[in-house]
Amino acid sequence: MAASNANASASANAAGREMVFTRVFDAPRELVFEAWTTPRHLEQWWGPVGFRTTIHEMDVRPGGEWRLTMRGPDGRDYRNRIVFVEVAKPERLVYQHEPEPGSEPISFQVAVTFAAEGSATRVNMRMTFPSAKARDYVALTYGAIEGANQTLARLAARLRHMQGWEVQIARRFDAPRDLVFQAWTDPEQLRRWWGPAEFTNPVCEIDPRPGGAIRIHMRAPDGVTYPMAGVYREVTPPSRLVFTSGALDENGSLLFEVWNVVTLEEDNGGTNLTLKATVMDITPNALRYLPGAERGWSSSLERLAREVAR
């Protein structure tokens, strides 16, 4: 998917204390929010062109701190301390920039909204300074307006990278929606149908709530075990699940990560399921898994159909 070509725009409010930036990204809202709140993604796009960012700490909750260092092309370091004021996933973030020792003694607040527009997302970022003088100082001294535009352009590129490959499957089940949702969230039922035909799951541990962990070990007919781990991002019974999943190597390190969105709609006593699985951060390690992913999901859903018909 490609990001919108619409340019980010900036404007000052009547008092001259604000900068407002708006851009539409060709990516779902949940994924844009994820890119804005996950250190390993932020480090790839945060800051103007030529800057490198290191995140030392990030606690995304009201009162949580976010500490980072931005290194400019000239080698100068810019330390940042940010405190979250409001976190409403995936609609809104409000955070306060506080000066670090040795940095500019300017504090300002940022409010970011994420509005779904079909499969795209409109991001509005409003920076509010204590005075017009402080706002102008940051704009003139650090080129903040151009810097913010460049940063959002880097986010667009990051989102393209995060959405490099995907599978979409739609299927109808002759079973009530509640029953199908239960089969996704009950570990004993999930153990029976997860994975391609003839695979078993000797380990199937799930905690179906936002932030809850997923751990499944799939065993192939030849005895080889493929461990998988993930995290639930959204759980809305009985209509929607969003979770990550990723293959692990022999040391337990993540080879690649998949962003999974499952939606369930009622249909005359049956259930229409739509699955969208997006591979994020495609690496050479991921490439050998991708050709069989759609076939594997289709086989899993065949097993799910038999499970809900029990």
Short mmCIF file of C-alpha atoms in Angstrom, two decimals:
data_model
loop_
_atom_site.label_atom_id
_atom_site.label_comp_id
_atom_site.label_asym_id
_atom_site.label_seq_id
_atom_site.Cartn_x
_atom_site.Cartn_y
_atom_site.Cartn_z
CA MET A 1 0.00 0.00 0.00
CA ALA A 2 1.18 3.51 -0.70
CA ALA A 3 0.75 6.54 1.54
CA SER A 4 -1.42 9.39 0.32
CA ASN A 5 0.41 12.02 -1.69
CA ALA A 6 -1.49 14.74 0.15
CA ASN A 7 1.01 17.13 1.68
CA ALA A 8 0.96 17.68 5.41
CA SER A 9 -0.16 21.21 6.18
CA ALA A 10 0.66 23.53 9.07
CA SER A 11 -1.12 26.58 10.40
CA ALA A 12 -1.00 28.84 13.42
CA ASN A 13 -4.07 29.54 15.53
CA ALA A 14 -5.34 33.06 16.20
CA ALA A 15 -3.07 33.48 19.20
CA GLY A 16 -0.10 32.13 17.28
CA ARG A 17 0.65 29.45 19.87
CA GLU A 18 -0.08 26.35 17.79
CA MET A 19 1.20 24.34 14.87
CA VAL A 20 -1.28 21.95 13.29
CA PHE A 21 -0.31 19.18 10.89
CA THR A 22 -2.68 16.91 8.99
CA ARG A 23 -1.96 13.98 6.73
CA VAL A 24 -3.92 11.01 5.37
CA PHE A 25 -2.12 7.66 5.38
CA ASP A 26 -3.13 4.68 3.29
CA ALA A 27 -3.11 2.32 6.27
CA PRO A 28 -5.69 1.19 8.86
CA ARG A 29 -5.99 3.26 12.01
CA GLU A 30 -4.86 0.46 14.33
CA LEU A 31 -1.64 0.04 12.37
CA VAL A 32 -0.88 3.80 12.35
CA PHE A 33 -1.45 3.91 16.11
CA GLU A 34 0.85 0.90 16.50
CA ALA A 35 3.57 2.66 14.49
CA TRP A 36 3.23 5.72 16.75
CA THR A 37 3.42 3.82 20.05
CA THR A 38 5.90 0.96 19.48
CA PRO A 39 9.62 1.75 19.96
CA ARG A 40 10.98 -0.52 17.23
CA HIS A 41 8.73 1.19 14.68
CA LEU A 42 9.23 4.73 16.02
CA GLU A 43 12.99 4.44 15.79
CA GLN A 44 12.63 3.95 12.03
CA TRP A 45 10.69 7.15 11.31
CA TRP A 46 10.75 9.62 14.22
CA GLY A 47 12.50 12.87 13.35
CA PRO A 48 13.38 14.82 10.19
CA VAL A 49 15.33 13.35 7.30
CA GLY A 50 18.88 12.48 8.34
CA PHE A 51 18.06 12.10 12.06
CA ARG A 52 18.46 8.87 13.99
CA THR A 53 16.35 8.19 17.06
CA THR A 54 17.06 5.93 20.02
CA ILE A 55 14.22 5.25 22.46
CA HIS A 56 15.37 4.57 26.00
CA GLU A 57 11.98 4.18 27.65
CA MET A 58 8.35 4.24 26.54
CA ASP A 59 5.40 3.64 28.87
CA VAL A 60 2.25 4.34 26.85
CA ARG A 61 -0.30 5.15 29.57
CA PRO A 62 -1.41 8.36 31.30
CA GLY A 63 1.52 9.49 33.45
CA GLY A 64 3.93 7.17 31.63
CA GLU A 65 7.27 8.54 30.41
CA TRP A 66 8.80 8.41 26.96
CA ARG A 67 12.52 9.21 26.80
CA LEU A 68 14.43 9.37 23.55
CA THR A 69 17.52 10.85 21.95
CA MET A 70 17.51 12.25 18.42
CA ARG A 71 20.93 12.53 16.75
CA GLY A 72 21.15 15.05 13.93
CA PRO A 73 23.18 14.70 10.74
CA ASP A 74 25.88 16.86 12.37
CA GLY A 75 26.23 14.42 15.28
CA ARG A 76 24.46 16.65 17.80
CA ASP A 77 22.17 14.88 20.26
CA TYR A 78 18.73 16.19 21.21
CA ARG A 79 17.37 14.56 24.34
CA ASN A 80 13.63 14.45 24.86
CA ARG A 81 11.46 13.65 27.85
CA ILE A 82 7.77 13.18 27.12
CA VAL A 83 4.95 12.43 29.55
CA PHE A 84 1.69 10.89 28.33
CA VAL A 85 -1.41 12.81 29.42
CA GLU A 86 -4.12 10.87 27.57
CA VAL A 87 -4.09 7.51 25.78
CA ALA A 88 -7.28 6.42 23.99
CA LYS A 89 -6.29 3.57 21.69
CA PRO A 90 -6.54 3.82 18.72
CA GLU A 91 -8.21 7.24 18.50
CA ARG A 92 -6.11 9.75 20.41
CA LEU A 93 -2.80 10.53 22.12
CA VAL A 94 -1.94 13.58 24.19
CA TYR A 95 1.58 14.04 25.55
CA GLN A 96 3.68 16.79 27.09
CA HIS A 97 7.25 17.56 26.02
CA GLU A 98 9.29 18.51 29.07
CA PRO A 99 12.83 19.92 28.84
CA GLU A 100 15.73 17.66 29.78
CA PRO A 101 18.78 19.11 31.59
CA GLY A 102 20.92 20.87 29.02
CA SER A 103 18.15 21.13 26.44
CA GLU A 104 16.04 24.11 25.43
CA PRO A 105 13.81 25.16 28.38
CA ILE A 106 10.61 24.98 26.32
CA SER A 107 7.63 22.83 27.18
CA PHE A 108 4.76 22.14 24.79
CA GLN A 109 1.86 19.74 24.44
CA VAL A 110 0.99 17.55 21.47
CA ALA A 111 -2.47 16.13 20.75
CA VAL A 112 -2.69 13.51 17.99
CA THR A 113 -5.96 12.14 16.66
CA PHE A 114 -6.33 9.10 14.40
CA ALA A 115 -9.56 9.12 12.36
CA ALA A 116 -10.53 6.15 10.21
CA GLU A 117 -11.51 7.04 6.64
CA GLY A 118 -12.41 3.69 5.11
CA SER A 119 -9.16 1.72 5.01
CA ALA A 120 -7.11 4.93 5.39
CA THR A 121 -6.35 7.08 8.43
CA ARG A 122 -6.40 10.85 8.84
CA VAL A 123 -3.84 11.98 11.41
CA ASN A 124 -4.13 15.42 12.96
CA MET A 125 -1.23 16.57 15.14
CA ARG A 126 -1.68 19.77 17.14
CA MET A 127 1.33 21.25 18.97
CA THR A 128 0.46 23.90 21.56
CA PHE A 129 3.17 26.15 23.04
CA PRO A 130 2.97 28.33 26.16
CA SER A 131 3.26 31.51 24.06
CA ALA A 132 3.48 32.77 20.49
CA LYS A 133 7.09 33.70 21.18
CA ALA A 134 7.95 30.12 22.17
CA ARG A 135 6.18 28.79 19.12
CA ASP A 136 8.03 31.15 16.76
CA TYR A 137 11.35 30.40 18.44
CA VAL A 138 11.00 26.65 17.83
CA ALA A 139 9.78 27.22 14.28
CA LEU A 140 12.62 29.59 13.34
CA THR A 141 15.49 28.07 15.34
CA TYR A 142 14.81 24.40 14.65
CA GLY A 143 12.72 24.49 11.48
CA ALA A 144 9.95 22.69 13.33
CA ILE A 145 7.33 23.02 10.59
CA GLU A 146 9.49 21.49 7.88
CA GLY A 147 10.83 18.98 10.39
CA ALA A 148 7.32 17.80 11.25
CA ASN A 149 6.41 17.47 7.58
CA GLN A 150 9.53 15.38 6.96
CA THR A 151 8.77 13.23 10.00
CA LEU A 152 5.25 12.46 8.77
CA ALA A 153 6.64 11.62 5.34
CA ARG A 154 8.99 9.13 7.02
CA LEU A 155 5.99 7.66 8.86
CA ALA A 156 4.28 7.15 5.49
CA ALA A 157 7.34 5.25 4.25
CA ARG A 158 7.40 3.16 7.42
CA LEU A 159 3.75 2.23 6.99
CA ARG A 160 4.43 1.13 3.42
CA HIS A 161 7.18 -1.12 4.78
CA MET A 162 4.91 -2.47 7.52
CA GLN A 163 2.29 -3.42 4.94
CA GLY A 164 4.58 -5.10 2.47
CA TRP A 165 2.60 -8.35 2.11
CA GLU A 166 -0.85 -9.52 3.10
CA VAL A 167 -3.44 -12.26 2.81
CA GLN A 168 -7.19 -11.61 2.79
CA ILE A 169 -9.70 -14.45 3.10
CA ALA A 170 -13.49 -14.34 3.43
CA ARG A 171 -15.56 -17.35 4.48
CA ARG A 172 -19.08 -18.14 5.69
CA PHE A 173 -19.67 -20.54 8.60
CA ASP A 174 -22.96 -22.29 9.29
CA ALA A 175 -22.77 -21.44 12.97
CA PRO A 176 -23.81 -18.50 15.17
CA ARG A 177 -21.33 -15.67 15.53
CA ASP A 178 -20.94 -16.19 19.30
CA LEU A 179 -19.90 -19.78 18.69
CA VAL A 180 -17.33 -18.84 16.04
CA PHE A 181 -15.89 -16.11 18.28
CA GLN A 182 -15.63 -18.59 21.14
CA ALA A 183 -13.64 -20.97 18.93
CA TRP A 184 -11.06 -18.18 18.46
CA THR A 185 -10.80 -17.32 22.16
CA ASP A 186 -11.14 -20.65 24.00
CA PRO A 187 -7.69 -22.31 24.21
CA GLU A 188 -9.01 -25.89 24.04
CA GLN A 189 -11.03 -25.19 20.92
CA LEU A 190 -8.22 -23.16 19.34
CA ARG A 191 -5.82 -26.04 20.00
CA ARG A 192 -8.02 -28.37 17.95
CA TRP A 193 -8.22 -26.27 14.77
CA TRP A 194 -5.25 -23.89 14.63
CA GLY A 195 -2.73 -24.59 11.87
CA PRO A 196 -2.68 -26.47 8.58
CA ALA A 197 -4.22 -29.91 8.14
CA GLU A 198 -2.63 -32.67 10.25
CA PHE A 199 -0.72 -30.17 12.41
CA THR A 200 -1.15 -30.45 16.18
CA ASN A 201 -0.63 -27.84 18.89
CA PRO A 202 1.10 -29.30 21.97
CA VAL A 203 1.28 -25.78 23.42
CA CYS A 204 -1.70 -23.43 23.09
CA GLU A 205 -1.75 -20.69 25.71
CA ILE A 206 -3.80 -17.54 25.11
CA ASP A 207 -5.01 -14.58 27.16
CA PRO A 208 -7.69 -12.99 24.92
CA ARG A 209 -7.72 -9.42 26.22
CA PRO A 210 -5.91 -6.29 24.98
CA GLY A 211 -2.24 -6.77 25.88
CA GLY A 212 -2.73 -10.48 26.57
CA ALA A 213 -0.15 -12.93 25.26
CA ILE A 214 -0.46 -15.73 22.70
CA ARG A 215 1.88 -18.73 22.67
CA ILE A 216 1.30 -21.64 20.30
CA HIS A 217 3.69 -24.40 19.26
CA MET A 218 2.57 -26.03 16.01
CA ARG A 219 3.88 -29.53 15.35
CA ALA A 220 4.03 -30.74 11.75
CA PRO A 221 3.32 -34.35 10.73
CA ASP A 222 7.10 -34.91 10.41
CA GLY A 223 7.57 -33.96 14.07
CA VAL A 224 9.12 -30.51 13.50
CA THR A 225 7.76 -27.89 15.92
CA TYR A 226 7.13 -24.29 14.85
CA PRO A 227 6.76 -21.98 17.88
CA MET A 228 4.69 -18.81 17.55
CA ALA A 229 4.14 -15.89 19.92
CA GLY A 230 1.95 -12.79 19.73
CA VAL A 231 -0.12 -10.22 21.58
CA TYR A 232 -3.81 -9.32 21.44
CA ARG A 233 -4.30 -5.69 20.43
CA GLU A 234 -8.10 -5.54 20.32
CA VAL A 235 -10.76 -7.94 21.57
CA THR A 236 -14.39 -6.93 20.85
CA PRO A 237 -16.75 -9.86 21.46
CA PRO A 238 -18.25 -11.24 19.33
CA SER A 239 -17.33 -9.18 16.28
CA ARG A 240 -13.62 -8.41 16.08
CA LEU A 241 -10.13 -9.59 17.04
CA VAL A 242 -6.83 -7.89 16.30
CA PHE A 243 -3.62 -9.65 17.29
CA THR A 244 -0.01 -10.05 16.30
CA SER A 245 1.68 -13.37 15.66
CA GLY A 246 5.22 -14.20 14.76
CA ALA A 247 7.43 -17.19 14.08
CA LEU A 248 10.26 -17.73 16.56
CA ASP A 249 13.71 -19.15 15.86
CA GLU A 250 15.46 -21.79 17.97
CA ASN A 251 16.56 -19.09 20.42
CA GLY A 252 13.06 -17.69 20.86
CA SER A 253 13.81 -14.56 18.80
CA LEU A 254 11.15 -13.15 16.48
CA LEU A 255 11.76 -13.94 12.82
CA PHE A 256 8.90 -11.75 11.56
CA GLU A 257 5.57 -10.44 12.79
CA VAL A 258 2.06 -10.66 11.32
CA TRP A 259 -0.75 -8.19 12.06
CA ASN A 260 -4.03 -10.14 12.03
CA VAL A 261 -7.53 -8.65 11.87
CA VAL A 262 -10.54 -10.99 12.18
CA THR A 263 -14.07 -9.61 11.76
CA LEU A 264 -17.27 -11.59 12.26
CA GLU A 265 -20.70 -10.55 10.93
CA GLU A 266 -24.04 -12.26 11.48
CA ASP A 267 -25.74 -13.68 8.39
CA ASN A 268 -29.14 -15.39 8.83
CA GLY A 269 -27.98 -17.59 11.68
CA GLY A 270 -24.56 -18.08 10.16
CA THR A 271 -21.36 -16.03 10.33
CA ASN A 272 -19.35 -14.22 7.68
CA LEU A 273 -15.68 -14.13 8.62
CA THR A 274 -13.08 -11.84 7.07
CA LEU A 275 -9.42 -12.39 7.83
CA LYS A 276 -6.66 -9.95 6.91
CA ALA A 277 -3.11 -10.99 7.78
CA THR A 278 -0.38 -8.43 7.09
CA VAL A 279 3.30 -9.28 7.40
CA MET A 280 5.21 -6.39 8.95
CA ASP A 281 8.95 -5.82 8.56
CA ILE A 282 9.58 -8.34 5.81
CA THR A 283 13.10 -9.76 6.16
CA PRO A 284 14.99 -12.52 4.32
CA ASN A 285 14.03 -14.84 7.21
CA ALA A 286 10.36 -14.25 6.48
CA LEU A 287 10.46 -14.96 2.76
CA ARG A 288 10.46 -18.77 3.04
CA TYR A 289 7.25 -18.69 5.08
CA LEU A 290 5.16 -16.43 2.86
CA PRO A 291 4.36 -18.64 -0.16
CA GLY A 292 2.42 -21.11 2.00
CA ALA A 293 0.71 -18.58 4.27
CA GLU A 294 -2.55 -18.29 2.36
CA ARG A 295 -2.79 -22.05 1.91
CA GLY A 296 -2.09 -22.50 5.63
CA TRP A 297 -4.80 -20.06 6.67
CA SER A 298 -7.31 -21.65 4.29
CA SER A 299 -6.56 -25.05 5.77
CA SER A 300 -6.95 -23.66 9.31
CA LEU A 301 -10.34 -22.19 8.46
CA GLU A 302 -11.44 -25.57 7.07
CA ARG A 303 -10.57 -27.06 10.45
CA LEU A 304 -12.40 -24.19 12.17
CA ALA A 305 -15.53 -24.99 10.14
CA ARG A 306 -15.42 -28.58 11.40
CA GLU A 307 -14.86 -27.39 14.97
CA VAL A 308 -17.89 -25.09 15.06
CA ALA A 309 -20.03 -27.80 13.42
CA ARG A 310 -19.29 -30.18 16.32
#
